[in-house]
XYZ file of C-alpha atoms in Angstrom:
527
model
C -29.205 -8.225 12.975
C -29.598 -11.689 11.851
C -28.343 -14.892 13.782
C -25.276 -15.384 12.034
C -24.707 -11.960 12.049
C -25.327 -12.169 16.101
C -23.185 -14.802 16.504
C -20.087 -13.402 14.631
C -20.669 -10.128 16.893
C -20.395 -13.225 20.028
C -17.589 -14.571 18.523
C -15.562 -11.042 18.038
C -16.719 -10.184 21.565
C -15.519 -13.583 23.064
C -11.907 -13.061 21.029
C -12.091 -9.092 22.178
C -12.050 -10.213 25.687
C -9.075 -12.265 25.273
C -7.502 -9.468 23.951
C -8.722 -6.894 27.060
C -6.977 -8.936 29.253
C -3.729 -9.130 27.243
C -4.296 -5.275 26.775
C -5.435 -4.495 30.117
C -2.288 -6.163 31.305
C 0.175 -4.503 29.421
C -1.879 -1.136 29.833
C -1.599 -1.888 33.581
C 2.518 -2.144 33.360
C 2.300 0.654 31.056
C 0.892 2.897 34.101
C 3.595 1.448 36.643
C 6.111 2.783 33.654
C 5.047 5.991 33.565
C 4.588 5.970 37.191
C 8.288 4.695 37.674
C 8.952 7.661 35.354
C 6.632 9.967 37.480
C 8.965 9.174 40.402
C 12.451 9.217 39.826
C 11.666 12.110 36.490
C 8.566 14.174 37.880
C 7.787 17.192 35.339
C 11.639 17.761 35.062
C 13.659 19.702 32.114
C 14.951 15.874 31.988
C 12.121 14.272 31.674
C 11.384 17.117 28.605
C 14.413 15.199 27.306
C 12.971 11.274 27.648
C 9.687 12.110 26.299
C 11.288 14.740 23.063
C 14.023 11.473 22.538
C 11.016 9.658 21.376
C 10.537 11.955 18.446
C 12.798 10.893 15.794
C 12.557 7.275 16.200
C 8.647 6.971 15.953
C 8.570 9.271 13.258
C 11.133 6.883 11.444
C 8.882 4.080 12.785
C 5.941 5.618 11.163
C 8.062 6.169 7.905
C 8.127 2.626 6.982
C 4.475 2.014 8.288
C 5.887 -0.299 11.525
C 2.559 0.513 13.513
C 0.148 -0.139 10.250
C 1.582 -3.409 9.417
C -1.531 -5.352 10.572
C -3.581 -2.981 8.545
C -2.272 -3.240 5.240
C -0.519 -6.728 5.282
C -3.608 -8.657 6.591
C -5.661 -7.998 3.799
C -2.829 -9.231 1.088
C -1.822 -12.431 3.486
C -5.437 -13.339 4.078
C -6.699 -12.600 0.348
C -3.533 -15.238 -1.265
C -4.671 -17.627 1.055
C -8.306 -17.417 0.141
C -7.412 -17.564 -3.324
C -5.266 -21.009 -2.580
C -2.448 -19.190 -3.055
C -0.297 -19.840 0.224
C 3.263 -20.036 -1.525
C 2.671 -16.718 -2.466
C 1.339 -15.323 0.606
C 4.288 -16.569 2.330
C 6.881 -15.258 -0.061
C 5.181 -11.255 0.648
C 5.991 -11.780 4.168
C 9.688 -12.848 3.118
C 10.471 -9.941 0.474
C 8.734 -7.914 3.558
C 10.837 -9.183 5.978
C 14.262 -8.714 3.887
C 13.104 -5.266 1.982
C 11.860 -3.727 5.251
C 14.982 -4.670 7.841
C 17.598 -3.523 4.568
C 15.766 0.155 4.293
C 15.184 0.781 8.004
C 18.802 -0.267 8.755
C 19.679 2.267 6.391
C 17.458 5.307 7.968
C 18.403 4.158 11.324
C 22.201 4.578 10.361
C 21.633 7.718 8.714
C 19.914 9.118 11.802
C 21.929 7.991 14.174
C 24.758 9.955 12.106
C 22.829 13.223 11.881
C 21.047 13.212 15.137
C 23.190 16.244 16.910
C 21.672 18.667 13.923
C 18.430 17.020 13.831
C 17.916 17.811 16.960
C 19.387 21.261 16.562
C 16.472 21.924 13.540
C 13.892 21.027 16.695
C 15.029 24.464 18.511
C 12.537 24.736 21.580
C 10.308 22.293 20.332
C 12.878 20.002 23.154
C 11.109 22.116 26.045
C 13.320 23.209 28.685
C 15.425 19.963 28.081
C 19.524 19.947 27.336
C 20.250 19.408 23.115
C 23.006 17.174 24.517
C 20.941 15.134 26.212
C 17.787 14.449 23.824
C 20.798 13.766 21.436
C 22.734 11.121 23.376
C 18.749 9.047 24.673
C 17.680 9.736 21.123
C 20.651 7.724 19.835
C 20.239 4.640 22.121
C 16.795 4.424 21.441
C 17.132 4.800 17.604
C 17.918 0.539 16.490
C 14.757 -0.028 18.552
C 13.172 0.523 15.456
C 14.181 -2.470 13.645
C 13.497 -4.363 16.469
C 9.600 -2.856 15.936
C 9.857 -3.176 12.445
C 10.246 -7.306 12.830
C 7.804 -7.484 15.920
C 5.111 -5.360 13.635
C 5.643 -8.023 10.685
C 5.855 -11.029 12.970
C 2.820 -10.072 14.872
C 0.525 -9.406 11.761
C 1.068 -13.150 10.107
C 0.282 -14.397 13.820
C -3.144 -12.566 14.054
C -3.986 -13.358 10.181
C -3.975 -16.595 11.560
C -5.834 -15.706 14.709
C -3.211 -16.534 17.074
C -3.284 -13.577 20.057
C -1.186 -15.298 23.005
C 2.666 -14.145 21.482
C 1.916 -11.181 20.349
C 0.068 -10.025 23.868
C 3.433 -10.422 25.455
C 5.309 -7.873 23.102
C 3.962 -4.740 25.240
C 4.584 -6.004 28.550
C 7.988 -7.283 27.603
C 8.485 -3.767 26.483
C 7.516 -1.899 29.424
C 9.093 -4.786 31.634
C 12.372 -3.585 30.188
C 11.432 -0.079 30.603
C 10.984 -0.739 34.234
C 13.713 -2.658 34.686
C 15.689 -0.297 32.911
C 14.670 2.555 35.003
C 14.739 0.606 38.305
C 18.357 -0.694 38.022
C 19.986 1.626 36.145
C 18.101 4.897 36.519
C 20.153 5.608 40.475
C 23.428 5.864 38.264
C 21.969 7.015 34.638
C 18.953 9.001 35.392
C 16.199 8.847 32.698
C 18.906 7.003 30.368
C 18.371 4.058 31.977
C 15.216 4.068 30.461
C 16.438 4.597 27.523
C 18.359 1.444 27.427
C 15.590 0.180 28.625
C 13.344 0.799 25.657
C 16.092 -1.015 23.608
C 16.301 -4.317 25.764
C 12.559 -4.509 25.887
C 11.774 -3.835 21.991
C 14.649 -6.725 21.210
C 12.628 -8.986 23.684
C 8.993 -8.438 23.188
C 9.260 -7.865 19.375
C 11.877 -9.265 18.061
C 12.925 -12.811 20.316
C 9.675 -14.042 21.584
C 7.879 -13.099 18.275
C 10.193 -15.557 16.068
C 8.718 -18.709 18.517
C 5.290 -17.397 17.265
C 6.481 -17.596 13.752
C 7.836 -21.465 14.624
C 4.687 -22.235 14.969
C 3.385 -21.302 11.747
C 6.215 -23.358 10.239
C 6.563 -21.192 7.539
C 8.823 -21.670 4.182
C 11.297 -19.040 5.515
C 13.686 -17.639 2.152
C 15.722 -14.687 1.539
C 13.792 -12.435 -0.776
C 14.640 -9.069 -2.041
C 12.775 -8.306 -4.958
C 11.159 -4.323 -4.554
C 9.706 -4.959 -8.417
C 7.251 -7.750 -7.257
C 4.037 -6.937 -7.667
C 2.536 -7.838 -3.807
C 5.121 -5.742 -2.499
C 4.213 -2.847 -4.235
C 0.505 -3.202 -3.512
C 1.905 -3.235 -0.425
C 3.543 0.096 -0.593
C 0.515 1.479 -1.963
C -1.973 0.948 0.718
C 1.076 1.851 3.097
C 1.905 5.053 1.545
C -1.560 6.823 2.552
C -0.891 6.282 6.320
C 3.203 7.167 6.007
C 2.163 10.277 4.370
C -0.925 11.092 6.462
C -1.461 12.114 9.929
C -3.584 9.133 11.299
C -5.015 10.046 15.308
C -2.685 8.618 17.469
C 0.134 9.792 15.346
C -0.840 13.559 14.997
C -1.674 13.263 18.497
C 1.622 12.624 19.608
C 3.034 15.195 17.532
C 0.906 17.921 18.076
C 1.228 17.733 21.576
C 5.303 17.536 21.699
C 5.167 20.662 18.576
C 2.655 22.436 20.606
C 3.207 22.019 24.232
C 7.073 22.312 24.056
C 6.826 26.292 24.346
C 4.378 25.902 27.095
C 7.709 26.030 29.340
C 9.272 23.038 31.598
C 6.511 20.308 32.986
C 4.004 20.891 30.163
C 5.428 18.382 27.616
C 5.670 15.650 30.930
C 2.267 16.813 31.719
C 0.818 16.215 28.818
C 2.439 12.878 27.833
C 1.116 11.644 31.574
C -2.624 12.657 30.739
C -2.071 11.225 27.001
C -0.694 7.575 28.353
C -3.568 7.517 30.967
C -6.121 7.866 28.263
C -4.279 6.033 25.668
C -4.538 3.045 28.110
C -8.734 3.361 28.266
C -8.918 3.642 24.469
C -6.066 0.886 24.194
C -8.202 -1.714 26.582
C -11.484 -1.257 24.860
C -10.694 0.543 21.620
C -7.358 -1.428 19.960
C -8.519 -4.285 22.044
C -11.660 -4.856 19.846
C -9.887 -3.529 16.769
C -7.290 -6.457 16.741
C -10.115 -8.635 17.528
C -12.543 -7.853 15.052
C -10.309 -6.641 11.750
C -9.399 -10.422 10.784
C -13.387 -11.217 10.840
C -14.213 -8.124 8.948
C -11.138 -8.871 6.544
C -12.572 -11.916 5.739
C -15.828 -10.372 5.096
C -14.403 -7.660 2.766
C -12.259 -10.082 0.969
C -15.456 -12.293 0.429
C -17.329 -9.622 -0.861
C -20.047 -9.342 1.744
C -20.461 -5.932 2.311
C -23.786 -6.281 4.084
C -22.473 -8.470 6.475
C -19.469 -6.409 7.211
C -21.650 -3.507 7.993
C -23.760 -5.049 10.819
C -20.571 -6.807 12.282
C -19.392 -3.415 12.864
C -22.654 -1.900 13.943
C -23.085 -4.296 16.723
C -18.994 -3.918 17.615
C -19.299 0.121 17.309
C -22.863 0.009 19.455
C -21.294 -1.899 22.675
C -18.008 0.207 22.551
C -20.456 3.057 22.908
C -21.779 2.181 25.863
C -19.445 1.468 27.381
C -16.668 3.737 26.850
C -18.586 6.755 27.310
C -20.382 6.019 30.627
C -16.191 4.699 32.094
C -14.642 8.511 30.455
C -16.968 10.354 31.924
C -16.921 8.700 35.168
C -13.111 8.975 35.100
C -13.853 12.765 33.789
C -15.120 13.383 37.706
C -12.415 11.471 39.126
C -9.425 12.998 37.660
C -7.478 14.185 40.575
C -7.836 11.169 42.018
C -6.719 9.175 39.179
C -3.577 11.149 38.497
C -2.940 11.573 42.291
C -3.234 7.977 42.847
C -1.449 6.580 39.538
C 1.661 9.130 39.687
C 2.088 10.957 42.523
C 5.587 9.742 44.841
C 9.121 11.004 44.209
C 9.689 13.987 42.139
C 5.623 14.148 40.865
C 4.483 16.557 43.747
C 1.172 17.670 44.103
C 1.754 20.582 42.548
C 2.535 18.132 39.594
C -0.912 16.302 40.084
C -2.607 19.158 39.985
C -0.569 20.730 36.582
C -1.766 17.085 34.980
C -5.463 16.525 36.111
C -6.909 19.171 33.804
C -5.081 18.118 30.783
C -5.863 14.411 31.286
C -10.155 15.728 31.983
C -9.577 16.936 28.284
C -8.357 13.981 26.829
C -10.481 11.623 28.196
C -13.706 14.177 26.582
C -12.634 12.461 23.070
C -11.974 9.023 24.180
C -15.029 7.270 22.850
C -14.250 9.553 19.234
C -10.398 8.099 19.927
C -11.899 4.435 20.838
C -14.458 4.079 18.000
C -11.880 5.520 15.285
C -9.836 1.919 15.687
C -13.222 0.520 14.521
C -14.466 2.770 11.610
C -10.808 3.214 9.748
C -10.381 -0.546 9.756
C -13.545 -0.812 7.905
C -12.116 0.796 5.136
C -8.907 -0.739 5.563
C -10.804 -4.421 5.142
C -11.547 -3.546 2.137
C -7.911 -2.583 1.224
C -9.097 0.878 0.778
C -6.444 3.301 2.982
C -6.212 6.312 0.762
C -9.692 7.884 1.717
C -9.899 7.314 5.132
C -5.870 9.279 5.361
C -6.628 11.758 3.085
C -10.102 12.724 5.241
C -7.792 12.309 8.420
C -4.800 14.611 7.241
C -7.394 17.171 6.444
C -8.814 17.082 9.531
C -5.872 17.038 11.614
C -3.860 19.857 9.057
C -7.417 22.041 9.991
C -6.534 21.490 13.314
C -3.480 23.205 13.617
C -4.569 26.805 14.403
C -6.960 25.343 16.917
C -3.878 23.756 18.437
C -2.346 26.870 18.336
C -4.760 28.877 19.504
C -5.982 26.836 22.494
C -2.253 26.579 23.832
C -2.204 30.461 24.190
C -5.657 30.774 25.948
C -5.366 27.493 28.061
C -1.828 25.830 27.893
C -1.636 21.991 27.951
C -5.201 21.642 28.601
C -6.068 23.483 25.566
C -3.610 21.247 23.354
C -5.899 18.376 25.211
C -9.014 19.957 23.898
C -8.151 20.535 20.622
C -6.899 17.173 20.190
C -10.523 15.732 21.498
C -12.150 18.034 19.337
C -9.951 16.671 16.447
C -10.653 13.292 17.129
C -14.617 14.046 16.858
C -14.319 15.538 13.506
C -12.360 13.030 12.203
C -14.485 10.026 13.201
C -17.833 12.342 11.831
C -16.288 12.745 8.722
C -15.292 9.073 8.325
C -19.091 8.351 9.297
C -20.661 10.761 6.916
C -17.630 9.150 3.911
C -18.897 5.581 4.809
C -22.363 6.863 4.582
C -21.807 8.192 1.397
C -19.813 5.415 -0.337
C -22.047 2.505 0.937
C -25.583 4.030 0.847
C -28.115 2.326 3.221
C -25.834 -0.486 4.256
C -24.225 1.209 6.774
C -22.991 0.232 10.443
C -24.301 3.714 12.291
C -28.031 2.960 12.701
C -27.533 0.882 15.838
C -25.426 3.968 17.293
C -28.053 6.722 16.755
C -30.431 3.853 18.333
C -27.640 3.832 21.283
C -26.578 7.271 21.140
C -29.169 8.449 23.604
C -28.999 5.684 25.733
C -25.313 5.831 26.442
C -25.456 9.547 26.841
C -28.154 9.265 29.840
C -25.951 6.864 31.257
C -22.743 8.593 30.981
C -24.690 12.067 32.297
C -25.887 9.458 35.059
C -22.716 8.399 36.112
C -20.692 11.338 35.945
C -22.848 12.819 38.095
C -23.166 10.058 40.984
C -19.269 10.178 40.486
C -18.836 13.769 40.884
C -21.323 13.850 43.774
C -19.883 10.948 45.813
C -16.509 12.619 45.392
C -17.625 15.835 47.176
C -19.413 14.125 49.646
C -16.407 12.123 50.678
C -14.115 15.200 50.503
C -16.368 17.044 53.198
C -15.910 14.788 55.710
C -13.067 16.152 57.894
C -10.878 12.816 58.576
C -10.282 12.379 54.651
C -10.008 16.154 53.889
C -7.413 16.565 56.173
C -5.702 12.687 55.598
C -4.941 13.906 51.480
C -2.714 10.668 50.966
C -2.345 8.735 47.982
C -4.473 6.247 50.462
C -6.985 8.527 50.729
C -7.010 9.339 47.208
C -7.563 6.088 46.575
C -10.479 5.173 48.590
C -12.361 8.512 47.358
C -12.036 7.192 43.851
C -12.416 3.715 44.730
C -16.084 4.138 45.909
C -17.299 7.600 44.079
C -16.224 5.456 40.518
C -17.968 2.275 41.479
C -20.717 4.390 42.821
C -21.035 6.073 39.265
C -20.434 3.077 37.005
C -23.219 1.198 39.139
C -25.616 4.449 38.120
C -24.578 4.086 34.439
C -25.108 0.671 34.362
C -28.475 0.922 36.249
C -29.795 3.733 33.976
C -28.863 1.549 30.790
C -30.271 -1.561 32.706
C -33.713 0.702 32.762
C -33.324 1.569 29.106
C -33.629 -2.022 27.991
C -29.565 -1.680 26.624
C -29.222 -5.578 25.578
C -26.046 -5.238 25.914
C -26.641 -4.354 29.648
C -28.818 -7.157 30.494
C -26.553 -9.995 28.372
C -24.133 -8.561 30.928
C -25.521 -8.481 34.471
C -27.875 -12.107 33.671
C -24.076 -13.169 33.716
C -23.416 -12.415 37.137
C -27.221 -12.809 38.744
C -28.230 -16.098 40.473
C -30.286 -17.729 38.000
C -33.676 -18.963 39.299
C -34.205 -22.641 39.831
């Protein structure tokens, strides 16, 4: 890797920090969420009801591409203004703005309208929850959408310009409201204070705070509604892939609501506790450096330097490797603990812990897949190219089905956990072997078969020391007998440092630059 090529690796890692703490932040309030949840919902037929209210909105979320927004508008926004075209850059994000809010409005309407029998068409895919119920949270949660719809758009143009601080707030604004929501309303609504939570926090995060980020852009702000003009149709069409595909996070979430709902009452809570806990490791290192890096390899694409692009990523993709492996495993070992210690109070009993821990050991087996997936898609996406990475993704996750299937019956929720790791593997090999294929010799995996080895040692390493610590500090009488949350605590506490200090060690040994550039930073330096 040249300097240049070095330094733009720096600079991404240097802007991906920035974004870990915004992420680890809102990841962290994310957990208190679903531990507020944990407490007052437990694995309750109700809380079947919260989690299968969330299924209609994010699928009409998904509809009008809300979550891709970055992905596809970047690459227009960035390429007019490259091209000295800013009037027209500017005037995509207005017909955007107008075309978008008019046809979600619409859906949400129409939804909100037919909820009662499109609920009804869900039959037990609800769990063990009350049709009444999903219906009435499913309803106040619905105009949340538009609210993502303009925070989605409004966040995009701020990190086209590089601008992170605004659109860090949006999650933790969310999940503040969710709290809140829970906290003062849940004693006289239950779980539907949540609800209204979700709605309050979604106007707040996305929608009001967003618009002073967009102030600050000063930006020619006109009504446009033209659906013939020609940037909003390119739009469409790298949209249209990943409304009609199943991308990972998105099959994810529906395979484990279509396929865990029959599993009876607690698995659908279960699983969505296990899912959020590993969501949040692949959110702090995964989307963190995604976010980070896709406006530097956008630039790249857009330039035409392919070369370059490809060791930016392999440099990005090498030192999520390492890391994310060795911190899964490690929290492999320590799942009881973690699940114990994050959710456990209220109505999540131990018997609840225990109904989780396996599920969430699963997940976390394909969070490095999960992690380096934000990395290798957007590759393709710099270079405006979303059909082939959706299509391969689809296939994948459409293949996956029986295994789905299949694994519920034999296992139950851990098996849906499983198969959803398993997915996640194939899907980022097959993206590997397409990029491979496509770009010849110029490609960003060499550094990770050079790094593959190392971080497996040092995730074997750590596990381990993890795992070992953990039963050491269980046999001692006063702790196995003191099984507190406290307790809990203080047996992850040291058998995960324990373990991480292993990993790190062993890849300190290996020569890992990465490694060393790390721990020089925190050694005395001589005189």
């Amino acid at each position: 890797m040249t300097s240049s090529h070095g330094q733009m690796v720096r600079s991404i890692s240097a802007a991906s920090l920035i974004m870990m703490g915004s992420v680890l932040l809102s990841r962290v309030l994310g957990i208190v969420r679903e531990m507020v949840l944990a407490g007052m919902g437990g694995t309750s037929a109700e809380m079947d009801a919260y989690v299968a209210a969330f299924l209609l909105p994010e699928f009409l979320n998904h509809l009008l591409a809300g979550g891709f927004m970055s992905i596809t508008f970047i690459p227009l926004f960035q390429e007019r203004l490259q091209q000295g075209d800013a009037p027209g850059a500017w005037r995509l994000f207005n017909n955007l703005l107008c075309a978008g809010t008019l046809v979600m409005a619409l859906l949400v309407a129409a939804a909100w309208i037919f909820t009662p029998q499109l609920v009804a068409l869900l039959g037990d895919r609800i769990g063990g929850a009350s049709p009444a119920q999903v219906t009435r949270l499913t309803r106040i949660i619905l105009p949340a959408q538009i609210f993502f719809y303009w925070g989605a758009l409004l966040l995009a143009v701020q990190f086209a310009h590089q601008q992170f601080l605004l659109p860090a707030l949006a999650p933790l604004l969310y999940n503040g409201g969710i709290i809140l929501g829970g906290l003062f309303l849940g004693r006289w609504l239950g779980v539907e204070g949540f609800a209204w939570g979700v709605l309050v926090g979604a106007l707040a995060g996305n929608a009001l705070v967003q618009t002073l980020g967009l102030r600050r852009l000063r930006p020619p702000l006109t009504w446009v509604l033209d659906f013939r003009d020609a940037g909003l149709r390119r739009y469409v069409w790298l949209s249209l892939p990943l409304v009609l595909g199943l991308g990972m996070q998105f099959s994810n979430e529906m395979a484990f609501r279509i396929f865990g709902a029959p599993l009876g009452e607690g698995a659908l809570a279960s699983l969505n506790y296990a899912l959020r806990i590993m969501w949040a490791l692949v959110g702090l290192f995964g989307q963190a450096v995604g976010i980070a890096s896709f406006p530097f390899l956008t630039r790249l694409a857009v330039s035409g330097r392919l070369g370059e692009l490809n060791q930016v990523a392999a440099g990005v993709l090498r030192r999520l490797l390492l890391l994310v492996l060795p911190v899964s495993v490690v929290l492999m070992a320590l799942a009881p603990e973690v699940v114990t210690v994050v959710f456990q109070r209220g109505r999540f009993t131990a018997q609840s812990a225990a109904q989780t821990a396996p599920v969430l050991q699963w997940y976390l087996a394909g969070a490095f897949a999960f992690a380096a997936m934000t990395i290798v898609t957007r590759c393709f996406y710099a270079l405006q190219n979303t059909w082939l990475p959706m299509v391969a993704c689809t296939a994948v996750a459409l293949a996956s089905l029986p295994l789905y299937a299949w694994f519920s019956r034999l296992w139950g929720a851990p098996g849906i956990a499983l198969a959803g790791s398993l997915g996640a593997l194939v899907q980022l090999t097959v993206l590997s072997w397409l990029w491979v294929r496509r770009h010849g010799s110029q490609t960003p995996w060499t550094p990770l078969g050079q790094g593959l080895w190392q971080a497996l040692l040092a995730a074997a390493t750590a596990g381990g020391m993890a795992f070992g610590v953990r039963s050491l500090l269980w046999s001692v009488d006063a702790l196995a007998t003191w099984k507190t949350s406290y307790s809990h605590a203080l047996v992850g506490g040291l058998a995960g440092g324990a373990g991480l200090v292993a990993g790190g060690l062993v890849l300190w040994t290996l020569g890992a630059p990465e490694a060393r550039q790390f721990l020089q930073k925190w050694l005395p330096k001589k005189a």
